[in-house]
Short mmCIF file of C-alpha atoms in Angstrom, two decimals:
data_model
loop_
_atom_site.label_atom_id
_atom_site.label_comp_id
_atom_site.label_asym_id
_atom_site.label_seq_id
_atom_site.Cartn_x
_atom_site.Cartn_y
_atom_site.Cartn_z
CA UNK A 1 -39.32 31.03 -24.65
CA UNK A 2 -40.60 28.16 -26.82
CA UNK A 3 -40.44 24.36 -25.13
CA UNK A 4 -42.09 21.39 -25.12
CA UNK A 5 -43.77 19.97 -22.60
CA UNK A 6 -45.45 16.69 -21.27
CA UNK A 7 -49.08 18.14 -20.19
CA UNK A 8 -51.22 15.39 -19.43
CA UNK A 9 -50.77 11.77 -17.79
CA UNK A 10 -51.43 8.87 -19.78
CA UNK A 11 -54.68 8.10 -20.47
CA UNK A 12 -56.04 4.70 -21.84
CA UNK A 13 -52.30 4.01 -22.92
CA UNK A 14 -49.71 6.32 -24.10
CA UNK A 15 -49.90 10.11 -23.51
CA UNK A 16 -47.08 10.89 -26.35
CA UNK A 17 -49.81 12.66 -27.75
CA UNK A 18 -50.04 15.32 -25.14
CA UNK A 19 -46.35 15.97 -25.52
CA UNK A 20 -47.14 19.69 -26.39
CA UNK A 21 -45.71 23.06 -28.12
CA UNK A 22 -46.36 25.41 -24.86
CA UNK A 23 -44.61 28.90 -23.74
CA UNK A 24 -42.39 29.60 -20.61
CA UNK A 25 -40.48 32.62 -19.10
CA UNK A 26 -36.74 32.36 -19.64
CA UNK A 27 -34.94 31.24 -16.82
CA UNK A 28 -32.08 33.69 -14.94
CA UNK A 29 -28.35 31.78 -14.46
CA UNK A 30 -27.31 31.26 -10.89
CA UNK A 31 -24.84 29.81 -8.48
CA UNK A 32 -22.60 27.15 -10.80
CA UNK A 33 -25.36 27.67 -13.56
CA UNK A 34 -24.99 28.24 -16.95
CA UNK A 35 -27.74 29.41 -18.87
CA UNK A 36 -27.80 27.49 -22.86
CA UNK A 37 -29.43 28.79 -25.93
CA UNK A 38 -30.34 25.29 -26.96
CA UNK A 39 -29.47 24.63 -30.76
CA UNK A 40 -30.16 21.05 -30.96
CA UNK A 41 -30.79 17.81 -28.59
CA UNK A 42 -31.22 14.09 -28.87
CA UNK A 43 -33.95 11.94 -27.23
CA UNK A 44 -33.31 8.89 -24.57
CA UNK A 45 -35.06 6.00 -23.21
CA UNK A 46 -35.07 8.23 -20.13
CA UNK A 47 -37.51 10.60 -21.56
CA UNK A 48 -39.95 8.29 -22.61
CA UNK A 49 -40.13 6.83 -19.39
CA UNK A 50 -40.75 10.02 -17.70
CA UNK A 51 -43.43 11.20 -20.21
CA UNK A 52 -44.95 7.65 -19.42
CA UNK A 53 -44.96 8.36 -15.19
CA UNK A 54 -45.87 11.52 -15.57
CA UNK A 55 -49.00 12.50 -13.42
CA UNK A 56 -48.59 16.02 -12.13
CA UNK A 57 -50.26 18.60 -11.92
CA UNK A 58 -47.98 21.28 -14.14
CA UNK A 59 -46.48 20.38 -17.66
CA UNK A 60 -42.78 18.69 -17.60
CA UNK A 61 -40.09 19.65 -20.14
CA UNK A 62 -38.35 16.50 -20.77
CA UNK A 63 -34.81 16.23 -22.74
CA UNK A 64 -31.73 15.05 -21.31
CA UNK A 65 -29.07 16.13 -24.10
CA UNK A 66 -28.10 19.21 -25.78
CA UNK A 67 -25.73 21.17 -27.52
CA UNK A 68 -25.78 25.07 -26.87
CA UNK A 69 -24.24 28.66 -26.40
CA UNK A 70 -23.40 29.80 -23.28
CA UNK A 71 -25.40 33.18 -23.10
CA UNK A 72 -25.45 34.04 -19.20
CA UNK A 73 -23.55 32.42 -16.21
CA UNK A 74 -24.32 32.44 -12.79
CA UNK A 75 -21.99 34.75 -10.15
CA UNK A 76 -19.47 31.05 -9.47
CA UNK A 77 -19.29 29.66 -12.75
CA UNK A 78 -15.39 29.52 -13.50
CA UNK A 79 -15.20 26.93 -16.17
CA UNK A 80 -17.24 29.37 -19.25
CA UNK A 81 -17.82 32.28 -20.16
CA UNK A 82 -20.84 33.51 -22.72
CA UNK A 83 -20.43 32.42 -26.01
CA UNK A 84 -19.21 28.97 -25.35
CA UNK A 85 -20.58 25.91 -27.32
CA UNK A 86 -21.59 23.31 -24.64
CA UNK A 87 -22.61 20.19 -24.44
CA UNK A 88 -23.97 18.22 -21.64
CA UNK A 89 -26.97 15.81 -20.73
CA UNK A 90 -28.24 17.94 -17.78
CA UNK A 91 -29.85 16.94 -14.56
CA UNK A 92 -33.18 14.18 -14.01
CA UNK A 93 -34.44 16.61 -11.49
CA UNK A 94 -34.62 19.96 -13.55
CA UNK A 95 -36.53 20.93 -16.39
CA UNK A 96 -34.51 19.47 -19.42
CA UNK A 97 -33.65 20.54 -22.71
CA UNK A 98 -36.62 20.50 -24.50
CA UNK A 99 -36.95 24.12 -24.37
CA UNK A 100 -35.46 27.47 -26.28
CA UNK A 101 -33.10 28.16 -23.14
CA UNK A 102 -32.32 25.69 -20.21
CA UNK A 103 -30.01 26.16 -17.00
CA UNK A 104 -27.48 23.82 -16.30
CA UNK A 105 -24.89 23.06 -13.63
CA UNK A 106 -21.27 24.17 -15.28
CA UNK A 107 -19.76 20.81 -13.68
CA UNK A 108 -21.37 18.22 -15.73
CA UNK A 109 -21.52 20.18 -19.10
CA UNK A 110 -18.21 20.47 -21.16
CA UNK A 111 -17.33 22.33 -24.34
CA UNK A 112 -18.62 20.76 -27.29
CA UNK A 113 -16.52 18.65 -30.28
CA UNK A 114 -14.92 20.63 -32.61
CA UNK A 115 -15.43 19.07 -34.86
CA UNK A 116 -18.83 17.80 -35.06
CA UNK A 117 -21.99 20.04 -36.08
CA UNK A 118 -24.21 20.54 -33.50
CA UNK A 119 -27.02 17.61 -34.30
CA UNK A 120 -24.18 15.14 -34.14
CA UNK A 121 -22.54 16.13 -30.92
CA UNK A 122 -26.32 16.48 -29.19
CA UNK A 123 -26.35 12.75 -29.96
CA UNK A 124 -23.78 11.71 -27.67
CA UNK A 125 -23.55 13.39 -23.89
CA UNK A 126 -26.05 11.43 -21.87
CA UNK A 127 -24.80 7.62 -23.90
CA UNK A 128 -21.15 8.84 -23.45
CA UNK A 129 -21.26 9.88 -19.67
CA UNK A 130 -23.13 6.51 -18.79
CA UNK A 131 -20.81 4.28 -20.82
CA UNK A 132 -17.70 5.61 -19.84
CA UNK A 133 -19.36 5.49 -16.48
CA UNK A 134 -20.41 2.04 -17.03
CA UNK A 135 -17.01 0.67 -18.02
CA UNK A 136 -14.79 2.28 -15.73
CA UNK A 137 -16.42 3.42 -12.39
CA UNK A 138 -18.73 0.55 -12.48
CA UNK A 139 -16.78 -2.05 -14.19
CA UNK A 140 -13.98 -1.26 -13.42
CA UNK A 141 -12.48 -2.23 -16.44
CA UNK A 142 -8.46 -0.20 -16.82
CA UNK A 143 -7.66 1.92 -19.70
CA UNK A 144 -5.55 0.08 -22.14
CA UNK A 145 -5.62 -2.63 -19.82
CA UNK A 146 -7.80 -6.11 -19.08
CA UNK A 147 -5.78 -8.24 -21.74
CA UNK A 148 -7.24 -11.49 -22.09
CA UNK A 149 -10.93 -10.46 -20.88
CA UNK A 150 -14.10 -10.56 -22.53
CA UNK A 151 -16.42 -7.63 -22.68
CA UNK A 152 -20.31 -8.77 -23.48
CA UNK A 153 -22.48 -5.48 -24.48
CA UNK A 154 -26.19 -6.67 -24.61
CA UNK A 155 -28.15 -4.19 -26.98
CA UNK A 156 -25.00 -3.17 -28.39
CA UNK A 157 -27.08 -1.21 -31.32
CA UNK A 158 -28.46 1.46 -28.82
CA UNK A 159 -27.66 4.69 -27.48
CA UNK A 160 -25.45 3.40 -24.84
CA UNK A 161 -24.03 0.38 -26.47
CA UNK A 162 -22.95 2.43 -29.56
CA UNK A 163 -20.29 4.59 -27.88
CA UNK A 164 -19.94 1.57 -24.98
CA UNK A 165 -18.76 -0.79 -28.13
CA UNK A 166 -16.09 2.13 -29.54
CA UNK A 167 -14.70 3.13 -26.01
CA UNK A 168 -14.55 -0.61 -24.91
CA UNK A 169 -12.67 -0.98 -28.46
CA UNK A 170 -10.29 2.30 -28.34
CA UNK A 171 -9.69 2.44 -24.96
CA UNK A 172 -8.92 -1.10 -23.43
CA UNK A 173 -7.98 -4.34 -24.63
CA UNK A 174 -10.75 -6.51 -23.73
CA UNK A 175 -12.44 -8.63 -26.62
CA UNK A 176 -15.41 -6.94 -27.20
CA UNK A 177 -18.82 -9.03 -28.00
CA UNK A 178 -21.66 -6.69 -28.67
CA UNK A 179 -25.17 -8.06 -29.13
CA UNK A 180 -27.71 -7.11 -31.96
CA UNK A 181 -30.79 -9.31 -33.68
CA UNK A 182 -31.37 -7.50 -37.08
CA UNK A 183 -29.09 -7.48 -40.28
CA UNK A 184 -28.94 -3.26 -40.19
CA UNK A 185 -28.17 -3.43 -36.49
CA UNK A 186 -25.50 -6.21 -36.42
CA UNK A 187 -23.92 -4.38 -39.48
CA UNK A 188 -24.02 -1.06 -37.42
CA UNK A 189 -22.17 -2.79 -34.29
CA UNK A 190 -19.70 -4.56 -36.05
CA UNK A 191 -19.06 -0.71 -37.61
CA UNK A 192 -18.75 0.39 -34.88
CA UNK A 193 -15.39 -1.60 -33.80
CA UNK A 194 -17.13 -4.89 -32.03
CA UNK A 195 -14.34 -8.03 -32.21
CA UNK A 196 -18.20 -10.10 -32.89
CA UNK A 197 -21.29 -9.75 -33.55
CA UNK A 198 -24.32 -12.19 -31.65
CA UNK A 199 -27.98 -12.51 -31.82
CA UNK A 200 -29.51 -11.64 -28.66
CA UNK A 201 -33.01 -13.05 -30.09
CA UNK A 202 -31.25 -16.95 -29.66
CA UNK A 203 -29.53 -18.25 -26.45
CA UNK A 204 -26.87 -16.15 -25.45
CA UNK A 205 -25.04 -19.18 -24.68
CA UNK A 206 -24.91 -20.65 -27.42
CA UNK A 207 -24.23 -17.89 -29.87
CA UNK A 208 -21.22 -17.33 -27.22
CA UNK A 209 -20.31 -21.13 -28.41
CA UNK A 210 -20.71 -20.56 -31.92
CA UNK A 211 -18.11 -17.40 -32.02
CA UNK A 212 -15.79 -19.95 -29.70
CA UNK A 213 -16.07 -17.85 -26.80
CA UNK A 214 -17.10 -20.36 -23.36
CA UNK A 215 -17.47 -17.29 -20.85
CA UNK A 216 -16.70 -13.56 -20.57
CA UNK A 217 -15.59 -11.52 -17.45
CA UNK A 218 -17.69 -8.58 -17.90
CA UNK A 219 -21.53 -8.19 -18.96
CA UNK A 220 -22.72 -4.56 -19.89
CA UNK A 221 -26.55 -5.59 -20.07
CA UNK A 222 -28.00 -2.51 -21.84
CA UNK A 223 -31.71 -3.63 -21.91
CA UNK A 224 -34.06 -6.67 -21.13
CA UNK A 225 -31.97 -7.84 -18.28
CA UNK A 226 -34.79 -9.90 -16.54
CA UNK A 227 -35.33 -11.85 -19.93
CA UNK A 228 -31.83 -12.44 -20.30
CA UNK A 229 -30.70 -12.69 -16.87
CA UNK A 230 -29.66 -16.22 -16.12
CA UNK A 231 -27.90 -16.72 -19.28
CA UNK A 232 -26.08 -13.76 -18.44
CA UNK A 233 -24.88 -15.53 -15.17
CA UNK A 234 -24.33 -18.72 -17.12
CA UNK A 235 -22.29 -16.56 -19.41
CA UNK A 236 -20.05 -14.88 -17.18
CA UNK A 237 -17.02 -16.55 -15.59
CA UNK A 238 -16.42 -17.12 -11.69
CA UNK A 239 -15.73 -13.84 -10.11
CA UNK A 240 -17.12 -12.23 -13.12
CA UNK A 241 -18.82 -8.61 -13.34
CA UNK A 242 -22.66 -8.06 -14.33
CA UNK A 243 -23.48 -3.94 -14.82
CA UNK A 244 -27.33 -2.91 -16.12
CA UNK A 245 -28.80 0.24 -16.95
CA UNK A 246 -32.42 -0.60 -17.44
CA UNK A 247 -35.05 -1.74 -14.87
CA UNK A 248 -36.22 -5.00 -14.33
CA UNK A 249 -39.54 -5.53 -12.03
CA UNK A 250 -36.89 -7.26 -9.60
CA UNK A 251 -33.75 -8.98 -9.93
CA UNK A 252 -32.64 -11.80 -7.34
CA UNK A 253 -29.13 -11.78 -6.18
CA UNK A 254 -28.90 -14.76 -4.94
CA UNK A 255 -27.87 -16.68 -7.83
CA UNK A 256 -25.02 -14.91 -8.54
CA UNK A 257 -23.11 -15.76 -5.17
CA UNK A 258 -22.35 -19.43 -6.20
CA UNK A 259 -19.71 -18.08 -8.85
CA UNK A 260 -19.25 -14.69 -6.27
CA UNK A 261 -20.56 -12.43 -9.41
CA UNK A 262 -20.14 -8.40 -8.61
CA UNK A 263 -23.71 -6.94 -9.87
CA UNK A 264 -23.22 -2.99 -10.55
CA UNK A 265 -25.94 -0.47 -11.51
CA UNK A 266 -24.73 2.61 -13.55
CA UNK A 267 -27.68 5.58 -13.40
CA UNK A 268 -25.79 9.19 -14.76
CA UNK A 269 -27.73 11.34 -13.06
CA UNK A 270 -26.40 10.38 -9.58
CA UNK A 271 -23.71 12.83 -9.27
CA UNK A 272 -25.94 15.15 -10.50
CA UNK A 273 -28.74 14.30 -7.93
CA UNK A 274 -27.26 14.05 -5.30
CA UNK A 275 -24.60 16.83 -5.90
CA UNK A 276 -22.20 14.47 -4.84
CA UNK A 277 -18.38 15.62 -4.28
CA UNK A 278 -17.09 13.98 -7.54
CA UNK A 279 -19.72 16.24 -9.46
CA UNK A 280 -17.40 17.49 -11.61
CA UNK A 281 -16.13 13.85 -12.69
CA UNK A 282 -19.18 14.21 -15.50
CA UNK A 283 -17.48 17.78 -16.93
CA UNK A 284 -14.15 15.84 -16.56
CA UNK A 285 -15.17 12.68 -18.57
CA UNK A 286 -17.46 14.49 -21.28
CA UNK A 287 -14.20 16.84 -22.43
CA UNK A 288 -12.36 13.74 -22.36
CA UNK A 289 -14.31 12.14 -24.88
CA UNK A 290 -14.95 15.76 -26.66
CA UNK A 291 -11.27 15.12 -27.22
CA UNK A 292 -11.39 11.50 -28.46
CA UNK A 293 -14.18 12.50 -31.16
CA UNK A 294 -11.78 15.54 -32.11
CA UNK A 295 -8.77 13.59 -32.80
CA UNK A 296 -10.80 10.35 -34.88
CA UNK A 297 -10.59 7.79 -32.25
CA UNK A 298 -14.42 7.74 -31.93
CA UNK A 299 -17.27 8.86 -33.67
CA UNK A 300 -20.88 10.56 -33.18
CA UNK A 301 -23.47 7.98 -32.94
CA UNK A 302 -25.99 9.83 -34.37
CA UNK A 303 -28.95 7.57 -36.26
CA UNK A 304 -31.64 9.90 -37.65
CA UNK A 305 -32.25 13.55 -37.73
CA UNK A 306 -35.80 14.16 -37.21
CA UNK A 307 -35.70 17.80 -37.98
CA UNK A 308 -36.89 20.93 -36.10
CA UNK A 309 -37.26 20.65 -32.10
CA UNK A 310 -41.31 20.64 -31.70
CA UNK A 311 -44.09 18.37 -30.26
CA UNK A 312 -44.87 17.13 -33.49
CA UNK A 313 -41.36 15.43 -34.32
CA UNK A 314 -40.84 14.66 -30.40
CA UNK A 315 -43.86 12.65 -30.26
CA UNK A 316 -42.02 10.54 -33.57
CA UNK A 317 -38.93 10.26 -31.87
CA UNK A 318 -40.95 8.42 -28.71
CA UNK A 319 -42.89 6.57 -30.94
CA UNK A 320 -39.47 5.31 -32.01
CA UNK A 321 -37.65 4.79 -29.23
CA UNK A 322 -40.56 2.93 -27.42
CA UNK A 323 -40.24 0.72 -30.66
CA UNK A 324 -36.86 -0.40 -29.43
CA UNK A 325 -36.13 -0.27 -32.76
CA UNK A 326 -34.10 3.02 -33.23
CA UNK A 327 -30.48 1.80 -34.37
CA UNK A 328 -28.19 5.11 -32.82
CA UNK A 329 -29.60 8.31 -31.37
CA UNK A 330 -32.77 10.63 -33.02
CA UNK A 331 -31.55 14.25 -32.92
CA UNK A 332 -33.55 16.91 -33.73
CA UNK A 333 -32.52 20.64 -34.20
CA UNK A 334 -33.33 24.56 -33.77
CA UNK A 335 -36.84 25.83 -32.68
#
């Protein structure tokens, strides 16, 4: 089968350019596995981060998000058969989706939208499972419920903080404040169902101020934590709650026991690494919000298609996202 793989570590800089067209032997379904005829697949901070470690001594086939077929299962899958579209964003510690055909654990893929194409529902697993994730296992912010609280989403143009900002919108009735520094970003946000619209680039505070808005009760911080950290404390009320996805060198917890601030990290692939015994919470959650996309309450957040799945457009798409300018998600479709 075709893939693409990272070959080499980096080598005076970036090694995007040894993200590579190479061949593999199909894999063979087993146990809870399904095994997808990948049609098309969106790229993540995640991947460029692994490209970046990588230093070993085979190549790596990145991608964590895909749309597919179901075209063999393993002897205990019970949830689909062959021929089923899929979605899912995989697992951190198998090969990913990068590739022609890729196995994947039945309880953390789902069947795909209905209604979206394939390029627009690739855009969405991996962003929807950590932001629903995010907002109610970590934050644990009630469905139609928190009235009267204030939701801050920092890098609210992203992956994450474009679905984040809709489900934080649809589902609950926090006021939600979503963060973005360009024109074509803050337009996208607001879009995208955010109560207001601030400029990370200038103090968080006082954008906060300018919106009338003293403190919030919940902080999603999406990226750039460590810049932004104390005004995120300064931000958030007494007893407030502080999530964050990226990775800061370090991150001192002191500070935030004077106002006995909750700090919660949300990583997706837990369940899935660890195999944990709410695996199946990720299938669970991702035909939830199949469902919510099917019946208009939210949409795909898909940015730019960067055409067929090969090195060459992969190695654009990580150019991109390392630019931490991409507004949505890059897809890229069919081999």
């Amino acid at each position: 089968m075709k893939a693409i793989a990272i070959t080499r570590a980096a080598q005076n800089g970036s090694n995007i350019g040894f993200l590579s067209d190479i061949e593999l032997p199909t894999p063979i379904a087993e146990g809870h596995d399904l095994l997808v005829e990948v049609k098309a697949i969106s790229v993540n901070p995640v991947d460029t981060k692994v490209r970046a470690g990588f230093n070993g001594d085979k190549p790596r086939v990145l991608g964590w998000d895909a749309v597919g077929v179901v075209v063999a299962t393993g002897d205990n899958v019970t949830l689909f058969k062959p021929g089923d579209k899929v979605w899912y964003a995989g697992a951190l510690t198998r090969p990913g989706s990068n590739s022609e055909f890729q196995l994947v654990d039945e309880r953390i893929a789902a069947h795909k939208p209905a209604t979206l194409d394939d390029a627009a529902a690739a855009a969405l697993p991996l962003t929807a499972i950590t932001a629903w994730e995010m907002l109610f296992d970590r934050l644990g912010v009630a469905e139609n419920g928190n009235e009267g609280d204030a939701l801050l989403i920092v890098g609210a143009a992203g992956g994450v903080g474009s679905i984040l900002t809709q489900l934080a919108r649809k589902l609950t009735r926090l006021t939600v404040i979503g963060t973005a520094s360009r024109p074509e970003s803050q337009k996208w946000v607001s879009e995208l169902g955010a109560h207001h619209v601030i400029d990370h680039s200038k103090p968080l505070t006082e954008e906060l101020a300018r919106i009338g808005v003293k403190q919030v009760s919940h902080v999603a911080s999406l990226n750039n934590t460590q810049q932004h950290y104390q005004q995120l404390i300064n931000a958030l009320k007494p007893q407030g709650k502080l999530a964050l996805i990226d990775d800061p060198d370090s991150l001192d917890a002191m500070p935030l026991k004077v106002k006995s601030i909750s700090l919660h990290w949300e990583f997706m692939f837990t369940r899935s690494m660890f195999e944990t015994a709410d695996i199946i919470e990720q299938h669970r959650l991702l035909t939830r919000v199949a469902s919510l996309i099917d019946k208009g309450v939210i949409k795909t957040t898909l940015g730019e298609h960067y055409g067929a799945i090969n090195a060459q457009n992969l190695q654009k798409a990580h150019q991109l996202i390392e630019s931490q300018r991409a507004v949505g998600k890059i897809v890229l479709e069919g081999f």
